Amino acid sequence: MTRRQLALFAGLDDAHKAAVRHVYESSFPLALRAPWEEITAGRPDELLLVLEDGESPELPPVGLALVRHLGTTSMSFLRYFVIDAERRGGGHGSALWSALVGHLRQFERSMLLLDVEDPDGRAEDSPERRDDLRRIEFYRRHGVHMLAVREYAPPDHGQDGEEPRLLLMGASLTHESTDSHKLGPAPTGSALREAVTAVYRDRYGLEADDPAVRATLRASGL
């Protein structure tokens, strides 16, 4: 069995850092990609993790996950999660996901949230739509729920000015199952309202009285 381990990006040597940068920049379009200098700036509320091949530590990491902790809440937001395209299909995605969930639970994070591109905004037979659906299915397979949030419209956060249509997903990290990697139910009611406002505020910089936030809460019945 292949041994994989989670590591901090900051602890890598320069060659491995360059390899991780290549994985990141080759995996996301400009519309969804923050500048590399931003995600490696070492913000105190962010954590950039990589998955290393424990059997061959000389090889570059197989993937990365960038998480932002949402203000004073116990919720976290997954900004980026990706496996090197040339090394997909070997269970690396599931391994990185399991390691990430375990890490967040170790620090008593209560909920993991993320957004994905809306496949309904794509041409029916486009490769981009297939990629969107594949990504959503991966998260659903690992216990993440599509949340009952309507008119979710964060501001542009890429580098080309495009504002892609996004959907909000998430799941509770608290659980009563004997399966340590099983996620809990989707937030609803006041918990969902708190999650939406925290994402807008602490991920995208929009306060609760911003028109975009109010429109999302109103459309979602929150």
PDB file of C-alpha atoms in Angstrom:
ATOM      1  CA  MET A   1       0.000   0.000   0.000  1.00  0.00           C
ATOM      2  CA  THR A   2       1.310   3.449  -0.922  1.00  0.00           C
ATOM      3  CA  ARG A   3       2.120   5.564   2.119  1.00  0.00           C
ATOM      4  CA  ARG A   4       1.109   9.194   1.828  1.00  0.00           C
ATOM      5  CA  GLN A   5       1.476  11.958   4.357  1.00  0.00           C
ATOM      6  CA  LEU A   6       0.269  15.504   4.810  1.00  0.00           C
ATOM      7  CA  ALA A   7       2.887  18.241   5.094  1.00  0.00           C
ATOM      8  CA  LEU A   8       3.044  22.009   5.327  1.00  0.00           C
ATOM      9  CA  PHE A   9       4.010  23.763   2.113  1.00  0.00           C
ATOM     10  CA  ALA A  10       6.313  26.075   4.072  1.00  0.00           C
ATOM     11  CA  GLY A  11       8.506  23.125   5.040  1.00  0.00           C
ATOM     12  CA  LEU A  12       9.277  22.030   1.460  1.00  0.00           C
ATOM     13  CA  ASP A  13      12.551  22.657  -0.321  1.00  0.00           C
ATOM     14  CA  ASP A  14      12.648  25.086  -3.242  1.00  0.00           C
ATOM     15  CA  ALA A  15      12.402  22.382  -5.923  1.00  0.00           C
ATOM     16  CA  HIS A  16       9.283  20.858  -4.390  1.00  0.00           C
ATOM     17  CA  LYS A  17       7.733  24.290  -3.879  1.00  0.00           C
ATOM     18  CA  ALA A  18       8.249  24.984  -7.587  1.00  0.00           C
ATOM     19  CA  ALA A  19       6.603  21.651  -8.439  1.00  0.00           C
ATOM     20  CA  VAL A  20       3.578  22.500  -6.286  1.00  0.00           C
ATOM     21  CA  ARG A  21       3.315  25.872  -8.008  1.00  0.00           C
ATOM     22  CA  HIS A  22       3.249  24.127 -11.385  1.00  0.00           C
ATOM     23  CA  VAL A  23       0.440  21.820 -10.220  1.00  0.00           C
ATOM     24  CA  TYR A  24      -1.565  24.808  -8.995  1.00  0.00           C
ATOM     25  CA  GLU A  25      -1.083  27.054 -12.011  1.00  0.00           C
ATOM     26  CA  SER A  26      -1.700  24.275 -14.535  1.00  0.00           C
ATOM     27  CA  SER A  27      -4.891  23.105 -12.810  1.00  0.00           C
ATOM     28  CA  PHE A  28      -7.002  26.258 -12.544  1.00  0.00           C
ATOM     29  CA  PRO A  29      -8.069  28.837 -15.152  1.00  0.00           C
ATOM     30  CA  LEU A  30      -7.269  32.474 -14.475  1.00  0.00           C
ATOM     31  CA  ALA A  31     -10.915  33.094 -13.549  1.00  0.00           C
ATOM     32  CA  LEU A  32     -10.505  30.838 -10.508  1.00  0.00           C
ATOM     33  CA  ARG A  33      -6.837  31.297  -9.734  1.00  0.00           C
ATOM     34  CA  ALA A  34      -5.493  33.708  -7.157  1.00  0.00           C
ATOM     35  CA  PRO A  35      -1.913  34.902  -7.673  1.00  0.00           C
ATOM     36  CA  TRP A  36       0.639  32.387  -6.400  1.00  0.00           C
ATOM     37  CA  GLU A  37       2.187  35.042  -4.160  1.00  0.00           C
ATOM     38  CA  GLU A  38      -1.189  35.473  -2.452  1.00  0.00           C
ATOM     39  CA  ILE A  39      -1.795  31.845  -1.586  1.00  0.00           C
ATOM     40  CA  THR A  40       1.762  31.355  -0.322  1.00  0.00           C
ATOM     41  CA  ALA A  41       1.850  34.589   1.713  1.00  0.00           C
ATOM     42  CA  GLY A  42       1.382  32.691   4.969  1.00  0.00           C
ATOM     43  CA  ARG A  43      -1.781  34.406   6.190  1.00  0.00           C
ATOM     44  CA  PRO A  44      -2.410  33.487   9.842  1.00  0.00           C
ATOM     45  CA  ASP A  45      -5.929  32.312   8.980  1.00  0.00           C
ATOM     46  CA  GLU A  46      -4.829  30.083   6.078  1.00  0.00           C
ATOM     47  CA  LEU A  47      -3.136  26.725   5.816  1.00  0.00           C
ATOM     48  CA  LEU A  48      -1.454  25.456   2.637  1.00  0.00           C
ATOM     49  CA  LEU A  49      -1.006  21.692   2.840  1.00  0.00           C
ATOM     50  CA  VAL A  50       0.507  19.207   0.412  1.00  0.00           C
ATOM     51  CA  LEU A  51       0.269  15.442   0.087  1.00  0.00           C
ATOM     52  CA  GLU A  52       3.654  13.746  -0.105  1.00  0.00           C
ATOM     53  CA  ASP A  53       4.447  10.287  -1.422  1.00  0.00           C
ATOM     54  CA  GLY A  54       5.837   8.628   1.690  1.00  0.00           C
ATOM     55  CA  GLU A  55       7.381   5.801  -0.320  1.00  0.00           C
ATOM     56  CA  SER A  56       9.361   8.160  -2.557  1.00  0.00           C
ATOM     57  CA  PRO A  57       9.998  11.423  -0.678  1.00  0.00           C
ATOM     58  CA  GLU A  58      12.285  12.612  -3.451  1.00  0.00           C
ATOM     59  CA  LEU A  59       9.248  12.911  -5.746  1.00  0.00           C
ATOM     60  CA  PRO A  60       7.317  16.193  -5.717  1.00  0.00           C
ATOM     61  CA  PRO A  61       4.046  16.311  -3.739  1.00  0.00           C
ATOM     62  CA  VAL A  62       1.054  14.834  -5.546  1.00  0.00           C
ATOM     63  CA  GLY A  63      -1.442  17.530  -4.620  1.00  0.00           C
ATOM     64  CA  LEU A  64      -2.319  20.524  -2.485  1.00  0.00           C
ATOM     65  CA  ALA A  65      -5.137  21.918  -0.367  1.00  0.00           C
ATOM     66  CA  LEU A  66      -5.508  25.539   0.728  1.00  0.00           C
ATOM     67  CA  VAL A  67      -7.869  26.129   3.651  1.00  0.00           C
ATOM     68  CA  ARG A  68      -8.983  29.408   5.195  1.00  0.00           C
ATOM     69  CA  HIS A  69     -10.416  29.467   8.702  1.00  0.00           C
ATOM     70  CA  LEU A  70     -13.450  31.744   8.743  1.00  0.00           C
ATOM     71  CA  GLY A  71     -12.885  34.535  11.238  1.00  0.00           C
ATOM     72  CA  THR A  72     -13.736  33.743  14.833  1.00  0.00           C
ATOM     73  CA  THR A  73     -16.004  30.839  13.858  1.00  0.00           C
ATOM     74  CA  SER A  74     -14.952  27.187  13.968  1.00  0.00           C
ATOM     75  CA  MET A  75     -15.764  26.815  10.263  1.00  0.00           C
ATOM     76  CA  SER A  76     -13.175  26.426   7.503  1.00  0.00           C
ATOM     77  CA  PHE A  77     -13.362  27.124   3.772  1.00  0.00           C
ATOM     78  CA  LEU A  78     -11.536  25.033   1.185  1.00  0.00           C
ATOM     79  CA  ARG A  79     -10.138  27.514  -1.328  1.00  0.00           C
ATOM     80  CA  TYR A  80      -8.217  25.047  -3.489  1.00  0.00           C
ATOM     81  CA  PHE A  81      -7.951  21.277  -3.668  1.00  0.00           C
ATOM     82  CA  VAL A  82      -6.117  19.622  -6.544  1.00  0.00           C
ATOM     83  CA  ILE A  83      -4.080  16.575  -7.519  1.00  0.00           C
ATOM     84  CA  ASP A  84      -1.350  16.692 -10.164  1.00  0.00           C
ATOM     85  CA  ALA A  85      -3.091  15.857 -13.463  1.00  0.00           C
ATOM     86  CA  GLU A  86      -0.343  13.406 -14.407  1.00  0.00           C
ATOM     87  CA  ARG A  87      -0.796  11.420 -11.193  1.00  0.00           C
ATOM     88  CA  ARG A  88      -4.576  11.219 -10.879  1.00  0.00           C
ATOM     89  CA  GLY A  89      -6.401   7.925 -10.630  1.00  0.00           C
ATOM     90  CA  GLY A  90      -4.212   6.360  -7.956  1.00  0.00           C
ATOM     91  CA  GLY A  91      -6.343   7.230  -4.953  1.00  0.00           C
ATOM     92  CA  HIS A  92      -4.371  10.395  -4.231  1.00  0.00           C
ATOM     93  CA  GLY A  93      -7.483  12.586  -4.164  1.00  0.00           C
ATOM     94  CA  SER A  94      -9.191  10.407  -1.572  1.00  0.00           C
ATOM     95  CA  ALA A  95      -5.974  10.234   0.443  1.00  0.00           C
ATOM     96  CA  LEU A  96      -5.576  14.013   0.454  1.00  0.00           C
ATOM     97  CA  TRP A  97      -9.231  14.466   1.367  1.00  0.00           C
ATOM     98  CA  SER A  98      -9.067  12.005   4.269  1.00  0.00           C
ATOM     99  CA  ALA A  99      -5.866  13.574   5.573  1.00  0.00           C
ATOM    100  CA  LEU A 100      -7.372  17.054   5.335  1.00  0.00           C
ATOM    101  CA  VAL A 101     -10.557  16.068   7.185  1.00  0.00           C
ATOM    102  CA  GLY A 102      -8.502  14.371   9.891  1.00  0.00           C
ATOM    103  CA  HIS A 103      -6.298  17.434  10.265  1.00  0.00           C
ATOM    104  CA  LEU A 104      -9.256  19.806  10.597  1.00  0.00           C
ATOM    105  CA  ARG A 105     -10.937  17.582  13.153  1.00  0.00           C
ATOM    106  CA  GLN A 106      -7.737  17.423  15.146  1.00  0.00           C
ATOM    107  CA  PHE A 107      -8.019  21.184  15.565  1.00  0.00           C
ATOM    108  CA  GLU A 108     -11.755  20.970  16.348  1.00  0.00           C
ATOM    109  CA  ARG A 109     -13.035  22.655  13.205  1.00  0.00           C
ATOM    110  CA  SER A 110     -16.810  22.199  13.033  1.00  0.00           C
ATOM    111  CA  MET A 111     -17.648  22.598   9.351  1.00  0.00           C
ATOM    112  CA  LEU A 112     -15.923  22.526   5.966  1.00  0.00           C
ATOM    113  CA  LEU A 113     -17.323  24.699   3.173  1.00  0.00           C
ATOM    114  CA  LEU A 114     -16.301  25.133  -0.455  1.00  0.00           C
ATOM    115  CA  ASP A 115     -17.636  26.453  -3.711  1.00  0.00           C
ATOM    116  CA  VAL A 116     -17.678  24.841  -7.138  1.00  0.00           C
ATOM    117  CA  GLU A 117     -18.470  26.071 -10.617  1.00  0.00           C
ATOM    118  CA  ASP A 118     -22.092  25.602 -11.678  1.00  0.00           C
ATOM    119  CA  PRO A 119     -22.213  23.071 -14.552  1.00  0.00           C
ATOM    120  CA  ASP A 120     -25.550  24.485 -15.697  1.00  0.00           C
ATOM    121  CA  GLY A 121     -23.691  27.578 -16.800  1.00  0.00           C
ATOM    122  CA  ARG A 122     -21.758  25.543 -19.386  1.00  0.00           C
ATOM    123  CA  ALA A 123     -22.504  24.228 -22.852  1.00  0.00           C
ATOM    124  CA  GLU A 124     -24.102  20.779 -22.585  1.00  0.00           C
ATOM    125  CA  ASP A 125     -21.263  18.844 -24.220  1.00  0.00           C
ATOM    126  CA  SER A 126     -18.327  21.014 -23.162  1.00  0.00           C
ATOM    127  CA  PRO A 127     -15.250  19.577 -21.419  1.00  0.00           C
ATOM    128  CA  GLU A 128     -15.614  22.316 -18.794  1.00  0.00           C
ATOM    129  CA  ARG A 129     -19.083  21.020 -17.870  1.00  0.00           C
ATOM    130  CA  ARG A 130     -17.738  17.481 -17.584  1.00  0.00           C
ATOM    131  CA  ASP A 131     -14.962  18.737 -15.317  1.00  0.00           C
ATOM    132  CA  ASP A 132     -17.486  20.593 -13.146  1.00  0.00           C
ATOM    133  CA  LEU A 133     -19.670  17.495 -12.799  1.00  0.00           C
ATOM    134  CA  ARG A 134     -16.664  15.292 -12.033  1.00  0.00           C
ATOM    135  CA  ARG A 135     -15.535  17.667  -9.302  1.00  0.00           C
ATOM    136  CA  ILE A 136     -18.999  17.847  -7.720  1.00  0.00           C
ATOM    137  CA  GLU A 137     -19.304  14.061  -7.795  1.00  0.00           C
ATOM    138  CA  PHE A 138     -15.925  13.707  -6.063  1.00  0.00           C
ATOM    139  CA  TYR A 139     -17.049  15.897  -3.182  1.00  0.00           C
ATOM    140  CA  ARG A 140     -20.443  14.221  -2.929  1.00  0.00           C
ATOM    141  CA  ARG A 141     -18.786  10.814  -2.888  1.00  0.00           C
ATOM    142  CA  HIS A 142     -16.721  11.990   0.062  1.00  0.00           C
ATOM    143  CA  GLY A 143     -19.724  13.205   2.033  1.00  0.00           C
ATOM    144  CA  VAL A 144     -19.999  16.877   1.056  1.00  0.00           C
ATOM    145  CA  HIS A 145     -23.508  18.192   0.391  1.00  0.00           C
ATOM    146  CA  MET A 146     -24.797  20.676  -2.153  1.00  0.00           C
ATOM    147  CA  LEU A 147     -26.265  23.325   0.135  1.00  0.00           C
ATOM    148  CA  ALA A 148     -29.727  24.843  -0.214  1.00  0.00           C
ATOM    149  CA  VAL A 149     -28.325  28.235  -1.161  1.00  0.00           C
ATOM    150  CA  ARG A 150     -29.736  30.294  -4.023  1.00  0.00           C
ATOM    151  CA  GLU A 151     -28.280  33.279  -5.881  1.00  0.00           C
ATOM    152  CA  TYR A 152     -24.838  32.646  -4.403  1.00  0.00           C
ATOM    153  CA  ALA A 153     -22.732  35.312  -6.082  1.00  0.00           C
ATOM    154  CA  PRO A 154     -19.290  35.999  -4.592  1.00  0.00           C
ATOM    155  CA  PRO A 155     -17.281  38.780  -6.245  1.00  0.00           C
ATOM    156  CA  ASP A 156     -14.596  38.063  -8.813  1.00  0.00           C
ATOM    157  CA  HIS A 157     -11.639  36.327  -7.177  1.00  0.00           C
ATOM    158  CA  GLY A 158      -9.566  35.266 -10.167  1.00  0.00           C
ATOM    159  CA  GLN A 159      -7.138  37.193 -12.332  1.00  0.00           C
ATOM    160  CA  ASP A 160      -9.110  37.858 -15.524  1.00  0.00           C
ATOM    161  CA  GLY A 161     -12.147  39.775 -14.266  1.00  0.00           C
ATOM    162  CA  GLU A 162     -14.569  36.944 -15.061  1.00  0.00           C
ATOM    163  CA  GLU A 163     -17.198  36.109 -12.453  1.00  0.00           C
ATOM    164  CA  PRO A 164     -17.977  32.399 -12.831  1.00  0.00           C
ATOM    165  CA  ARG A 165     -21.289  31.033 -11.574  1.00  0.00           C
ATOM    166  CA  LEU A 166     -20.657  29.201  -8.324  1.00  0.00           C
ATOM    167  CA  LEU A 167     -22.504  26.827  -6.002  1.00  0.00           C
ATOM    168  CA  LEU A 168     -21.868  26.401  -2.277  1.00  0.00           C
ATOM    169  CA  MET A 169     -21.181  22.967  -0.788  1.00  0.00           C
ATOM    170  CA  GLY A 170     -20.374  21.885   2.747  1.00  0.00           C
ATOM    171  CA  ALA A 171     -20.699  19.389   5.564  1.00  0.00           C
ATOM    172  CA  SER A 172     -20.332  19.154   9.303  1.00  0.00           C
ATOM    173  CA  LEU A 173     -17.004  17.826  10.565  1.00  0.00           C
ATOM    174  CA  THR A 174     -18.592  16.655  13.804  1.00  0.00           C
ATOM    175  CA  HIS A 175     -19.923  13.123  13.731  1.00  0.00           C
ATOM    176  CA  GLU A 176     -21.131  10.226  15.838  1.00  0.00           C
ATOM    177  CA  SER A 177     -20.139   7.515  13.380  1.00  0.00           C
ATOM    178  CA  THR A 178     -17.410   4.982  14.106  1.00  0.00           C
ATOM    179  CA  ASP A 179     -16.017   5.886  10.676  1.00  0.00           C
ATOM    180  CA  SER A 180     -13.529   8.647  11.494  1.00  0.00           C
ATOM    181  CA  HIS A 181     -13.720  10.055   7.949  1.00  0.00           C
ATOM    182  CA  LYS A 182     -17.519  10.170   7.642  1.00  0.00           C
ATOM    183  CA  LEU A 183     -18.885  13.695   7.464  1.00  0.00           C
ATOM    184  CA  GLY A 184     -22.029  14.933   9.140  1.00  0.00           C
ATOM    185  CA  PRO A 185     -25.213  16.388   7.625  1.00  0.00           C
ATOM    186  CA  ALA A 186     -25.584  19.585   5.647  1.00  0.00           C
ATOM    187  CA  PRO A 187     -26.220  22.718   7.708  1.00  0.00           C
ATOM    188  CA  THR A 188     -29.762  24.091   7.636  1.00  0.00           C
ATOM    189  CA  GLY A 189     -31.651  26.988   9.178  1.00  0.00           C
ATOM    190  CA  SER A 190     -29.609  29.281  11.406  1.00  0.00           C
ATOM    191  CA  ALA A 191     -26.481  27.156  10.950  1.00  0.00           C
ATOM    192  CA  LEU A 192     -26.718  27.585   7.179  1.00  0.00           C
ATOM    193  CA  ARG A 193     -27.292  31.322   7.519  1.00  0.00           C
ATOM    194  CA  GLU A 194     -24.198  31.580   9.718  1.00  0.00           C
ATOM    195  CA  ALA A 195     -22.187  29.562   7.191  1.00  0.00           C
ATOM    196  CA  VAL A 196     -23.258  31.732   4.251  1.00  0.00           C
ATOM    197  CA  THR A 197     -22.523  34.999   6.043  1.00  0.00           C
ATOM    198  CA  ALA A 198     -19.147  33.686   7.262  1.00  0.00           C
ATOM    199  CA  VAL A 199     -18.117  32.677   3.734  1.00  0.00           C
ATOM    200  CA  TYR A 200     -19.099  36.047   2.302  1.00  0.00           C
ATOM    201  CA  ARG A 201     -17.437  37.960   5.150  1.00  0.00           C
ATOM    202  CA  ASP A 202     -14.257  36.005   5.844  1.00  0.00           C
ATOM    203  CA  ARG A 203     -13.578  34.531   2.422  1.00  0.00           C
ATOM    204  CA  TYR A 204     -14.825  37.310   0.120  1.00  0.00           C
ATOM    205  CA  GLY A 205     -14.806  40.418   2.314  1.00  0.00           C
ATOM    206  CA  LEU A 206     -18.534  41.221   2.106  1.00  0.00           C
ATOM    207  CA  GLU A 207     -20.411  42.198   5.268  1.00  0.00           C
ATOM    208  CA  ALA A 208     -23.925  41.002   6.094  1.00  0.00           C
ATOM    209  CA  ASP A 209     -25.532  44.233   4.847  1.00  0.00           C
ATOM    210  CA  ASP A 210     -23.936  43.971   1.402  1.00  0.00           C
ATOM    211  CA  PRO A 211     -26.600  43.688  -1.345  1.00  0.00           C
ATOM    212  CA  ALA A 212     -25.104  40.421  -2.647  1.00  0.00           C
ATOM    213  CA  VAL A 213     -25.235  38.816   0.798  1.00  0.00           C
ATOM    214  CA  ARG A 214     -28.766  40.024   1.449  1.00  0.00           C
ATOM    215  CA  ALA A 215     -29.910  38.751  -1.955  1.00  0.00           C
ATOM    216  CA  THR A 216     -28.477  35.293  -1.279  1.00  0.00           C
ATOM    217  CA  LEU A 217     -30.041  35.055   2.178  1.00  0.00           C
ATOM    218  CA  ARG A 218     -33.412  36.270   0.893  1.00  0.00           C
ATOM    219  CA  ALA A 219     -33.462  33.893  -2.090  1.00  0.00           C
ATOM    220  CA  SER A 220     -32.448  31.007   0.172  1.00  0.00           C
ATOM    221  CA  GLY A 221     -35.163  31.710   2.752  1.00  0.00           C
ATOM    222  CA  LEU A 222     -32.580  32.502   5.409  1.00  0.00           C
TER     223      LEU A 222
END
